[in-house]
CSV table of N, CA, C and O in Angstrom, one decimal:
chain,number,residue,atom,x,y,z
A,475,UNK,N,-4.2,-23.0,-6.4
A,475,UNK,CA,-4.5,-22.4,-7.7
A,475,UNK,C,-3.8,-23.3,-8.7
A,475,UNK,O,-2.6,-23.4,-8.7
A,476,UNK,N,-4.5,-23.8,-9.7
A,476,UNK,CA,-4.0,-24.7,-10.6
A,476,UNK,C,-3.3,-24.1,-11.8
A,476,UNK,O,-2.5,-24.7,-12.5
A,477,UNK,N,-3.5,-22.8,-12.0
A,477,UNK,CA,-2.9,-22.1,-13.1
A,477,UNK,C,-1.4,-21.8,-12.9
A,477,UNK,O,-1.1,-21.3,-11.8
A,478,UNK,N,-0.6,-22.0,-13.8
A,478,UNK,CA,0.9,-21.7,-13.7
A,478,UNK,C,1.1,-20.2,-13.8
A,478,UNK,O,0.5,-19.6,-14.7
A,479,UNK,N,1.9,-19.7,-13.0
A,479,UNK,CA,2.3,-18.3,-13.1
A,479,UNK,C,3.4,-18.1,-14.1
A,479,UNK,O,4.4,-18.8,-13.9
A,480,UNK,N,3.3,-17.2,-15.0
A,480,UNK,CA,4.5,-17.0,-16.0
A,480,UNK,C,5.7,-16.6,-15.2
A,480,UNK,O,5.7,-15.9,-14.2
A,481,UNK,N,6.9,-17.2,-15.7
A,481,UNK,CA,8.2,-17.0,-15.0
A,481,UNK,C,8.6,-15.5,-15.0
A,481,UNK,O,9.4,-15.2,-14.2
A,482,UNK,N,8.0,-14.7,-15.9
A,482,UNK,CA,8.5,-13.2,-15.9
A,482,UNK,C,7.4,-12.3,-15.2
A,482,UNK,O,7.5,-11.1,-15.3
A,483,UNK,N,6.5,-12.9,-14.5
A,483,UNK,CA,5.4,-12.1,-13.8
A,483,UNK,C,5.4,-12.4,-12.3
A,483,UNK,O,5.9,-13.4,-11.9
A,484,UNK,N,4.7,-11.5,-11.6
A,484,UNK,CA,4.5,-11.6,-10.2
A,484,UNK,C,3.0,-11.7,-10.0
A,484,UNK,O,2.3,-10.9,-10.5
A,485,UNK,N,2.6,-12.8,-9.3
A,485,UNK,CA,1.1,-12.9,-9.0
A,485,UNK,C,0.9,-12.2,-7.7
A,485,UNK,O,1.5,-12.6,-6.7
A,486,UNK,N,0.1,-11.2,-7.7
A,486,UNK,CA,-0.2,-10.5,-6.5
A,486,UNK,C,-1.6,-10.9,-6.0
A,486,UNK,O,-2.6,-10.8,-6.7
A,487,UNK,N,-1.7,-11.4,-4.8
A,487,UNK,CA,-2.9,-11.7,-4.1
A,487,UNK,C,-3.2,-10.5,-3.3
A,487,UNK,O,-2.6,-10.2,-2.3
A,488,UNK,N,-4.2,-9.7,-3.7
A,488,UNK,CA,-4.5,-8.5,-3.0
A,488,UNK,C,-5.7,-8.7,-2.1
A,488,UNK,O,-6.8,-9.3,-2.6
A,489,UNK,N,-5.6,-8.4,-0.9
A,489,UNK,CA,-6.6,-8.6,0.1
A,489,UNK,C,-7.2,-7.2,0.4
A,489,UNK,O,-6.6,-6.3,0.8
A,490,UNK,N,-8.5,-7.2,0.2
A,490,UNK,CA,-9.3,-5.9,0.5
A,490,UNK,C,-9.9,-6.2,1.9
A,490,UNK,O,-10.9,-6.9,2.0
A,491,UNK,N,-9.4,-5.6,3.0
A,491,UNK,CA,-10.0,-5.8,4.3
A,491,UNK,C,-11.4,-5.3,4.3
A,491,UNK,O,-11.8,-4.3,3.8
A,492,UNK,N,-12.2,-6.1,5.0
A,492,UNK,CA,-13.7,-5.8,5.1
A,492,UNK,C,-14.0,-5.7,6.6
A,492,UNK,O,-13.6,-6.5,7.4
A,493,UNK,N,-14.7,-4.7,6.9
A,493,UNK,CA,-15.1,-4.4,8.3
A,493,UNK,C,-15.9,-5.6,8.9
A,493,UNK,O,-16.9,-5.9,8.3
A,494,UNK,N,-15.5,-6.1,10.0
A,494,UNK,CA,-16.3,-7.1,10.7
A,494,UNK,C,-16.2,-8.5,10.0
A,494,UNK,O,-16.9,-9.4,10.5
A,495,UNK,N,-15.4,-8.7,9.0
A,495,UNK,CA,-15.3,-10.0,8.4
A,495,UNK,C,-13.9,-10.2,7.8
A,495,UNK,O,-13.1,-9.2,7.7
A,496,UNK,N,-13.6,-11.4,7.4
A,496,UNK,CA,-12.2,-11.6,6.8
A,496,UNK,C,-12.2,-10.9,5.4
A,496,UNK,O,-13.2,-10.7,4.8
A,497,UNK,N,-11.0,-10.4,5.1
A,497,UNK,CA,-10.9,-9.7,3.8
A,497,UNK,C,-11.2,-10.5,2.6
A,497,UNK,O,-11.1,-11.8,2.6
A,498,UNK,N,-11.5,-9.9,1.5
A,498,UNK,CA,-11.8,-10.5,0.2
A,498,UNK,C,-10.5,-10.4,-0.6
A,498,UNK,O,-9.9,-9.4,-0.7
A,499,UNK,N,-10.1,-11.6,-1.2
A,499,UNK,CA,-8.8,-11.6,-1.9
A,499,UNK,C,-9.1,-11.8,-3.4
A,499,UNK,O,-10.0,-12.5,-3.8
A,500,UNK,N,-8.2,-11.2,-4.2
A,500,UNK,CA,-8.3,-11.4,-5.7
A,500,UNK,C,-6.9,-11.4,-6.2
A,500,UNK,O,-6.0,-10.7,-5.7
A,501,UNK,N,-6.6,-12.2,-7.2
A,501,UNK,CA,-5.2,-12.3,-7.7
A,501,UNK,C,-5.1,-11.7,-9.1
A,501,UNK,O,-6.0,-11.7,-9.9
A,502,UNK,N,-4.0,-11.0,-9.2
A,502,UNK,CA,-3.7,-10.2,-10.5
A,502,UNK,C,-2.2,-10.5,-10.9
A,502,UNK,O,-1.4,-10.6,-10.0
A,503,UNK,N,-1.9,-10.6,-12.2
A,503,UNK,CA,-0.5,-10.7,-12.6
A,503,UNK,C,0.0,-9.4,-13.0
A,503,UNK,O,-0.6,-8.6,-13.7
A,504,UNK,N,1.3,-9.1,-12.5
A,504,UNK,CA,2.0,-7.9,-12.8
A,504,UNK,C,3.4,-8.1,-13.2
A,504,UNK,O,4.0,-9.2,-12.9
A,505,UNK,N,4.0,-7.2,-13.9
A,505,UNK,CA,5.4,-7.3,-14.3
A,505,UNK,C,6.3,-6.6,-13.1
A,505,UNK,O,5.7,-5.8,-12.4
A,506,UNK,N,7.5,-7.0,-13.0
A,506,UNK,CA,8.4,-6.4,-12.0
A,506,UNK,C,8.5,-4.9,-12.1
A,506,UNK,O,8.8,-4.3,-11.1
A,507,UNK,N,8.3,-4.3,-13.3
A,507,UNK,CA,8.5,-2.9,-13.4
A,507,UNK,C,7.2,-2.1,-13.1
A,507,UNK,O,7.3,-0.9,-13.1
A,508,UNK,N,6.1,-2.8,-12.8
A,508,UNK,CA,4.9,-2.1,-12.4
A,508,UNK,C,5.1,-1.5,-11.0
A,508,UNK,O,5.7,-2.1,-10.1
A,509,UNK,N,4.6,-0.2,-10.9
A,509,UNK,CA,4.7,0.5,-9.6
A,509,UNK,C,3.4,0.3,-8.8
A,509,UNK,O,2.4,-0.1,-9.4
A,510,UNK,N,3.5,0.8,-7.6
A,510,UNK,CA,2.3,0.7,-6.7
A,510,UNK,C,1.2,1.5,-7.4
A,510,UNK,O,0.0,1.1,-7.3
A,511,UNK,N,1.5,2.7,-8.0
A,511,UNK,CA,0.5,3.5,-8.6
A,511,UNK,C,-0.1,2.8,-9.9
A,511,UNK,O,-1.3,2.9,-10.1
A,512,UNK,N,0.8,2.1,-10.6
A,512,UNK,CA,0.3,1.3,-11.8
A,512,UNK,C,-0.7,0.2,-11.3
A,512,UNK,O,-1.7,0.0,-12.0
A,513,UNK,N,-0.3,-0.4,-10.2
A,513,UNK,CA,-1.2,-1.5,-9.7
A,513,UNK,C,-2.5,-1.0,-9.3
A,513,UNK,O,-3.6,-1.5,-9.6
A,514,UNK,N,-2.5,0.1,-8.5
A,514,UNK,CA,-3.7,0.7,-8.0
A,514,UNK,C,-4.6,1.1,-9.2
A,514,UNK,O,-5.8,0.9,-9.2
A,515,UNK,N,-4.0,1.7,-10.3
A,515,UNK,CA,-4.8,2.1,-11.4
A,515,UNK,C,-5.4,0.9,-12.1
A,515,UNK,O,-6.6,0.9,-12.5
A,516,UNK,N,-4.6,-0.2,-12.3
A,516,UNK,CA,-5.1,-1.4,-13.0
A,516,UNK,C,-6.2,-2.0,-12.2
A,516,UNK,O,-7.2,-2.4,-12.8
A,517,UNK,N,-6.1,-2.1,-10.9
A,517,UNK,CA,-7.1,-2.7,-10.1
A,517,UNK,C,-8.4,-1.9,-10.1
A,517,UNK,O,-9.5,-2.4,-10.3
A,518,UNK,N,-8.2,-0.5,-10.1
A,518,UNK,CA,-9.4,0.4,-10.2
A,518,UNK,C,-10.1,0.2,-11.5
A,518,UNK,O,-11.3,0.1,-11.6
A,519,UNK,N,-9.3,0.1,-12.6
A,519,UNK,CA,-9.9,-0.1,-13.9
A,519,UNK,C,-10.5,-1.5,-14.1
A,519,UNK,O,-11.4,-1.6,-15.0
A,520,UNK,N,-10.1,-2.5,-13.4
A,520,UNK,CA,-10.6,-3.9,-13.5
A,520,UNK,C,-11.2,-4.3,-12.2
A,520,UNK,O,-10.9,-5.4,-11.7
A,521,UNK,N,-11.9,-3.5,-11.5
A,521,UNK,CA,-12.5,-3.7,-10.2
A,521,UNK,C,-13.3,-5.0,-10.2
A,521,UNK,O,-14.2,-5.1,-11.0
A,522,UNK,N,-12.9,-6.0,-9.4
A,522,UNK,CA,-13.7,-7.3,-9.4
A,522,UNK,C,-15.1,-7.1,-8.9
A,522,UNK,O,-15.4,-6.3,-8.0
A,523,UNK,N,-16.0,-7.9,-9.6
A,523,UNK,CA,-17.4,-7.8,-9.3
A,523,UNK,C,-17.7,-8.2,-7.8
A,523,UNK,O,-18.6,-7.6,-7.2
A,524,UNK,N,-16.9,-9.1,-7.3
A,524,UNK,CA,-17.1,-9.5,-5.9
A,524,UNK,C,-16.7,-8.4,-4.9
A,524,UNK,O,-17.0,-8.5,-3.7
A,525,UNK,N,-16.1,-7.4,-5.3
A,525,UNK,CA,-15.7,-6.2,-4.5
A,525,UNK,C,-16.6,-5.0,-4.7
A,525,UNK,O,-16.3,-3.9,-4.3
A,526,UNK,N,-17.7,-5.2,-5.4
A,526,UNK,CA,-18.6,-4.1,-5.8
A,526,UNK,C,-19.0,-3.2,-4.6
A,526,UNK,O,-19.1,-2.0,-4.8
A,527,UNK,N,-19.3,-3.8,-3.5
A,527,UNK,CA,-19.7,-3.0,-2.3
A,527,UNK,C,-18.6,-2.1,-1.7
A,527,UNK,O,-18.9,-1.2,-1.0
A,528,UNK,N,-17.3,-2.4,-2.1
A,528,UNK,CA,-16.2,-1.7,-1.6
A,528,UNK,C,-15.6,-0.8,-2.6
A,528,UNK,O,-14.5,-0.3,-2.5
A,529,UNK,N,-16.3,-0.5,-3.7
A,529,UNK,CA,-15.7,0.3,-4.8
A,529,UNK,C,-15.3,1.7,-4.3
A,529,UNK,O,-15.9,2.2,-3.4
A,530,UNK,N,-14.3,2.3,-5.0
A,530,UNK,CA,-13.9,3.6,-4.6
A,530,UNK,C,-14.1,4.6,-5.8
A,530,UNK,O,-14.3,4.1,-6.9
A,531,UNK,N,-14.0,5.9,-5.5
A,531,UNK,CA,-14.3,6.9,-6.6
A,531,UNK,C,-13.1,7.1,-7.5
A,531,UNK,O,-13.3,7.5,-8.7
A,532,UNK,N,-11.9,6.8,-7.1
A,532,UNK,CA,-10.7,7.1,-8.0
A,532,UNK,C,-9.5,6.2,-7.5
A,532,UNK,O,-9.4,5.9,-6.3
A,533,UNK,N,-8.7,5.9,-8.5
A,533,UNK,CA,-7.5,5.0,-8.2
A,533,UNK,C,-6.5,5.6,-7.2
A,533,UNK,O,-5.9,4.9,-6.5
A,534,UNK,N,-6.4,6.9,-7.2
A,534,UNK,CA,-5.4,7.6,-6.3
A,534,UNK,C,-5.6,7.3,-4.8
A,534,UNK,O,-4.6,7.5,-4.1
A,535,UNK,N,-6.8,6.9,-4.4
A,535,UNK,CA,-6.9,6.6,-3.0
A,535,UNK,C,-6.7,5.2,-2.6
A,535,UNK,O,-6.7,4.8,-1.4
A,536,UNK,N,-6.4,4.3,-3.6
A,536,UNK,CA,-6.0,2.9,-3.3
A,536,UNK,C,-4.6,2.9,-2.9
A,536,UNK,O,-3.7,3.3,-3.6
A,537,UNK,N,-4.3,2.3,-1.8
A,537,UNK,CA,-3.0,2.2,-1.2
A,537,UNK,C,-2.6,0.7,-1.0
A,537,UNK,O,-3.5,-0.1,-0.5
A,538,UNK,N,-1.4,0.3,-1.3
A,538,UNK,CA,-0.9,-1.0,-1.1
A,538,UNK,C,-0.1,-1.1,0.2
A,538,UNK,O,0.6,-0.1,0.5
A,539,UNK,N,-0.3,-2.1,0.9
A,539,UNK,CA,0.4,-2.4,2.2
A,539,UNK,C,1.2,-3.7,2.0
A,539,UNK,O,0.6,-4.7,1.7
A,540,UNK,N,2.5,-3.6,2.1
A,540,UNK,CA,3.3,-4.8,2.0
A,540,UNK,C,4.2,-4.9,3.3
A,540,UNK,O,4.9,-4.0,3.6
A,541,UNK,N,4.1,-6.0,3.9
A,541,UNK,CA,4.9,-6.3,5.2
A,541,UNK,C,4.7,-5.1,6.2
A,541,UNK,O,5.6,-4.6,6.8
A,542,UNK,N,3.5,-4.7,6.3
A,542,UNK,CA,3.1,-3.7,7.3
A,542,UNK,C,3.4,-2.3,6.9
A,542,UNK,O,3.3,-1.4,7.7
A,543,UNK,N,3.9,-2.0,5.7
A,543,UNK,CA,4.3,-0.7,5.3
A,543,UNK,C,3.4,-0.2,4.1
A,543,UNK,O,3.3,-1.0,3.1
A,544,UNK,N,3.0,1.0,4.1
A,544,UNK,CA,2.4,1.6,2.9
A,544,UNK,C,3.4,1.8,1.8
A,544,UNK,O,4.5,2.3,2.1
A,545,UNK,N,3.0,1.4,0.6
A,545,UNK,CA,4.0,1.6,-0.5
A,545,UNK,C,3.6,3.0,-1.2
A,545,UNK,O,2.5,3.3,-1.5
A,546,UNK,N,4.7,3.8,-1.4
A,546,UNK,CA,4.5,5.0,-2.2
A,546,UNK,C,4.3,4.7,-3.6
A,546,UNK,O,4.8,3.6,-4.1
A,547,UNK,N,3.7,5.5,-4.4
A,547,UNK,CA,3.2,5.3,-5.8
A,547,UNK,C,4.3,4.9,-6.7
A,547,UNK,O,4.1,4.1,-7.7
A,548,UNK,N,5.6,5.3,-6.5
A,548,UNK,CA,6.6,5.0,-7.5
A,548,UNK,C,7.4,3.8,-7.2
A,548,UNK,O,8.3,3.4,-8.0
A,549,UNK,N,7.1,3.1,-6.1
A,549,UNK,CA,7.9,1.9,-5.7
A,549,UNK,C,7.4,0.7,-6.7
A,549,UNK,O,6.3,0.5,-6.8
A,550,UNK,N,8.4,0.1,-7.3
A,550,UNK,CA,8.1,-1.0,-8.2
A,550,UNK,C,8.2,-2.3,-7.5
A,550,UNK,O,8.8,-2.4,-6.4
A,551,UNK,N,7.6,-3.3,-8.1
A,551,UNK,CA,7.6,-4.7,-7.5
A,551,UNK,C,9.1,-5.2,-7.5
A,551,UNK,O,9.5,-5.9,-6.6
A,552,UNK,N,9.8,-4.9,-8.5
A,552,UNK,CA,11.2,-5.3,-8.5
A,552,UNK,C,12.0,-4.7,-7.3
A,552,UNK,O,12.9,-5.4,-6.7
A,553,UNK,N,11.7,-3.5,-7.0
A,553,UNK,CA,12.4,-2.8,-5.9
A,553,UNK,C,12.1,-3.5,-4.5
A,553,UNK,O,12.9,-3.5,-3.6
A,554,UNK,N,11.0,-4.2,-4.5
A,554,UNK,CA,10.6,-5.0,-3.3
A,554,UNK,C,11.2,-6.4,-3.3
A,554,UNK,O,11.0,-7.1,-2.3
A,555,UNK,N,11.9,-6.7,-4.4
A,555,UNK,CA,12.5,-8.0,-4.6
A,555,UNK,C,11.5,-9.1,-4.4
A,555,UNK,O,11.8,-10.2,-3.9
A,556,UNK,N,10.3,-9.0,-5.0
A,556,UNK,CA,9.3,-10.0,-5.0
A,556,UNK,C,9.8,-11.1,-6.0
A,556,UNK,O,10.2,-10.8,-7.1
A,557,UNK,N,9.6,-12.4,-5.7
A,557,UNK,CA,10.0,-13.4,-6.6
A,557,UNK,C,9.2,-13.5,-7.8
A,557,UNK,O,7.9,-13.5,-7.7
A,558,UNK,N,9.8,-13.7,-9.0
A,558,UNK,CA,9.1,-13.9,-10.2
A,558,UNK,C,8.5,-15.3,-10.2
A,558,UNK,O,9.1,-16.2,-9.7
A,559,UNK,N,7.4,-15.4,-10.9
A,559,UNK,CA,6.7,-16.7,-11.0
A,559,UNK,C,6.1,-17.2,-9.7
A,559,UNK,O,5.7,-18.4,-9.6
A,560,UNK,N,6.0,-16.4,-8.7
A,560,UNK,CA,5.4,-16.8,-7.4
A,560,UNK,C,4.3,-15.8,-7.1
A,560,UNK,O,4.1,-14.8,-7.6
A,561,UNK,N,3.5,-16.2,-6.0
A,561,UNK,CA,2.5,-15.3,-5.5
A,561,UNK,C,3.0,-14.6,-4.2
A,561,UNK,O,3.6,-15.2,-3.4
A,562,UNK,N,2.7,-13.3,-4.2
A,562,UNK,CA,3.0,-12.4,-3.1
A,562,UNK,C,1.7,-11.8,-2.6
A,562,UNK,O,0.8,-11.6,-3.4
A,563,UNK,N,1.6,-11.6,-1.3
A,563,UNK,CA,0.3,-11.1,-0.8
A,563,UNK,C,0.5,-9.6,-0.3
A,563,UNK,O,1.5,-9.3,0.3
A,564,UNK,N,-0.4,-8.8,-0.6
A,564,UNK,CA,-0.5,-7.4,-0.2
A,564,UNK,C,-1.9,-7.1,0.2
A,564,UNK,O,-2.9,-7.7,-0.2
A,565,UNK,N,-2.0,-6.0,1.0
A,565,UNK,CA,-3.4,-5.5,1.4
A,565,UNK,C,-3.6,-4.3,0.5
A,565,UNK,O,-2.7,-3.5,0.2
A,566,UNK,N,-4.8,-4.1,0.1
A,566,UNK,CA,-5.2,-2.9,-0.7
A,566,UNK,C,-6.3,-2.2,0.1
A,566,UNK,O,-7.3,-2.7,0.5
A,567,UNK,N,-6.0,-0.9,0.5
A,567,UNK,CA,-7.0,-0.2,1.3
A,567,UNK,C,-7.2,1.2,0.7
A,567,UNK,O,-6.4,1.8,0.1
A,568,UNK,N,-8.5,1.7,0.8
A,568,UNK,CA,-8.7,3.1,0.4
A,568,UNK,C,-8.3,4.0,1.5
A,568,UNK,O,-8.7,3.9,2.6
A,569,UNK,N,-7.4,5.0,1.1
A,569,UNK,CA,-6.9,5.9,2.1
A,569,UNK,C,-6.5,7.2,1.3
A,569,UNK,O,-5.6,7.1,0.4
A,570,UNK,N,-6.9,8.3,1.7
A,570,UNK,CA,-6.6,9.6,1.1
A,570,UNK,C,-5.1,9.9,1.1
A,570,UNK,O,-4.5,10.2,0.2
A,571,UNK,N,-4.5,9.8,2.3
A,571,UNK,CA,-3.1,10.2,2.6
A,571,UNK,C,-2.3,9.1,3.2
A,571,UNK,O,-2.9,8.4,4.0
A,572,UNK,N,-1.1,9.1,2.9
A,572,UNK,CA,-0.2,8.1,3.5
A,572,UNK,C,0.3,8.7,4.9
A,572,UNK,O,0.5,9.9,5.0
A,573,UNK,N,0.4,7.8,5.9
A,573,UNK,CA,1.0,8.3,7.1
A,573,UNK,C,2.5,8.7,6.9
A,573,UNK,O,3.1,8.2,6.0
A,574,UNK,N,2.9,9.6,7.8
A,574,UNK,CA,4.4,9.9,7.7
A,574,UNK,C,5.2,8.7,8.1
A,574,UNK,O,4.8,7.9,9.0
A,575,UNK,N,6.4,8.6,7.6
A,575,UNK,CA,7.3,7.5,8.0
A,575,UNK,C,7.6,7.6,9.5
A,575,UNK,O,7.7,8.6,10.0
A,576,UNK,N,7.8,6.4,10.1
A,576,UNK,CA,8.1,6.4,11.6
A,576,UNK,C,9.3,7.1,11.9
A,576,UNK,O,9.3,7.8,13.0
A,577,UNK,N,10.4,7.0,11.2
A,577,UNK,CA,11.6,7.7,11.5
A,577,UNK,C,11.4,9.2,11.6
A,577,UNK,O,11.9,9.9,12.4
A,578,UNK,N,10.6,9.8,10.7
A,578,UNK,CA,10.3,11.2,10.7
A,578,UNK,C,9.5,11.5,12.0
A,578,UNK,O,9.7,12.5,12.6
A,579,UNK,N,8.5,10.7,12.3
A,579,UNK,CA,7.7,10.9,13.6
A,579,UNK,C,8.6,11.0,14.8
A,579,UNK,O,8.5,11.9,15.6
A,580,UNK,N,9.6,10.1,14.9
A,580,UNK,CA,10.5,10.0,16.0
A,580,UNK,C,11.4,11.3,16.0
A,580,UNK,O,11.6,11.9,17.1
A,581,UNK,N,11.9,11.7,14.9
A,581,UNK,CA,12.7,12.9,14.8
A,581,UNK,C,11.9,14.1,15.2
A,581,UNK,O,12.4,15.0,16.0
A,582,UNK,N,10.7,14.2,14.8
A,582,UNK,CA,9.9,15.4,15.1
A,582,UNK,C,9.6,15.4,16.6
A,582,UNK,O,9.7,16.5,17.2
A,583,UNK,N,9.3,14.3,17.2
A,583,UNK,CA,9.0,14.2,18.6
A,583,UNK,C,10.2,14.7,19.4
A,583,UNK,O,10.1,15.4,20.4
A,584,UNK,N,11.4,14.2,19.0
A,584,UNK,CA,12.6,14.5,19.8
A,584,UNK,C,12.9,16.0,19.6
A,584,UNK,O,13.4,16.7,20.5
A,585,UNK,N,12.7,16.5,18.4
A,585,UNK,CA,12.9,17.9,18.1
A,585,UNK,C,12.0,18.8,19.0
A,585,UNK,O,12.4,19.8,19.5
A,586,UNK,N,10.7,18.4,19.1
A,586,UNK,CA,9.8,19.1,19.9
A,586,UNK,C,10.2,19.1,21.4
A,586,UNK,O,10.1,20.1,22.1
A,587,UNK,N,10.7,18.0,21.8
A,587,UNK,CA,11.2,17.9,23.2
A,587,UNK,C,12.4,18.8,23.5
A,587,UNK,O,12.4,19.5,24.5
A,588,UNK,N,13.3,18.8,22.6
A,588,UNK,CA,14.6,19.5,22.8
A,588,UNK,C,14.4,21.0,22.8
A,588,UNK,O,15.1,21.8,23.3
A,589,UNK,N,13.3,21.5,22.0
A,589,UNK,CA,13.1,22.9,22.0
A,589,UNK,C,12.0,23.3,23.0
A,589,UNK,O,11.5,24.4,22.9
A,590,UNK,N,11.7,22.5,23.9
A,590,UNK,CA,10.7,22.7,24.9
A,590,UNK,C,11.0,23.8,25.9
A,590,UNK,O,10.1,24.2,26.6
A,591,UNK,N,12.2,24.2,26.1
A,591,UNK,CA,12.6,25.1,27.2
A,591,UNK,C,11.8,26.4,27.1
A,591,UNK,O,11.2,26.8,28.1
A,592,UNK,N,11.7,27.0,26.0
A,592,UNK,CA,11.1,28.3,25.9
A,592,UNK,C,9.6,28.3,25.6
A,592,UNK,O,9.0,29.3,25.5
A,593,UNK,N,9.1,27.1,25.5
A,593,UNK,CA,7.6,27.0,25.3
A,593,UNK,C,6.9,27.3,26.7
A,593,UNK,O,5.8,27.7,26.7
A,594,UNK,N,7.6,27.1,27.8
A,594,UNK,CA,7.1,27.5,29.1
A,594,UNK,C,7.8,28.8,29.4
A,594,UNK,O,8.6,29.3,28.6
A,595,UNK,N,7.6,29.4,30.5
A,595,UNK,CA,8.2,30.7,30.8
A,595,UNK,C,9.7,30.5,31.3
A,595,UNK,O,9.9,29.7,32.2
A,596,UNK,N,10.6,31.1,30.6
A,596,UNK,CA,12.0,31.0,30.9
A,596,UNK,C,12.5,32.4,31.2
A,596,UNK,O,12.1,33.4,30.6
A,597,UNK,N,13.4,32.5,32.1
A,597,UNK,CA,14.0,33.8,32.4
A,597,UNK,C,15.5,33.7,32.2
A,597,UNK,O,16.1,32.8,32.7
A,598,UNK,N,16.1,34.6,31.4
A,598,UNK,CA,17.6,34.6,31.3
A,598,UNK,C,18.0,35.8,32.1
A,598,UNK,O,17.6,36.9,31.8
A,599,UNK,N,18.9,35.6,33.1
A,599,UNK,CA,19.4,36.6,34.0
A,599,UNK,C,20.8,37.1,33.6
A,599,UNK,O,21.6,36.4,33.1
């Protein structure tokens, strides 16, 4: 890309995964204080023509994935320590709900296992 990225901005290359083919990418400039929710709203409001077949009904279902993790709406680009004046890559996917964090899943599974005694028949004599 021949265009210089402003030193106070972050260039996000957002990849919209497409079923059965490689994802479609589009680049957007954001400030470090922009949150994941701000980015989703901006992309929704400026939906690229080349993504017309993948359009969504509302911004709230657009989710950003960075380094394999879903970003919650209030996370800013600064909090992710993305470099200013550079391009960072994220995936953008339509999804109603975010999955539970892995640590919570693990805690819940171990909690279920530890309380398993009385889920079968127990006798206290």
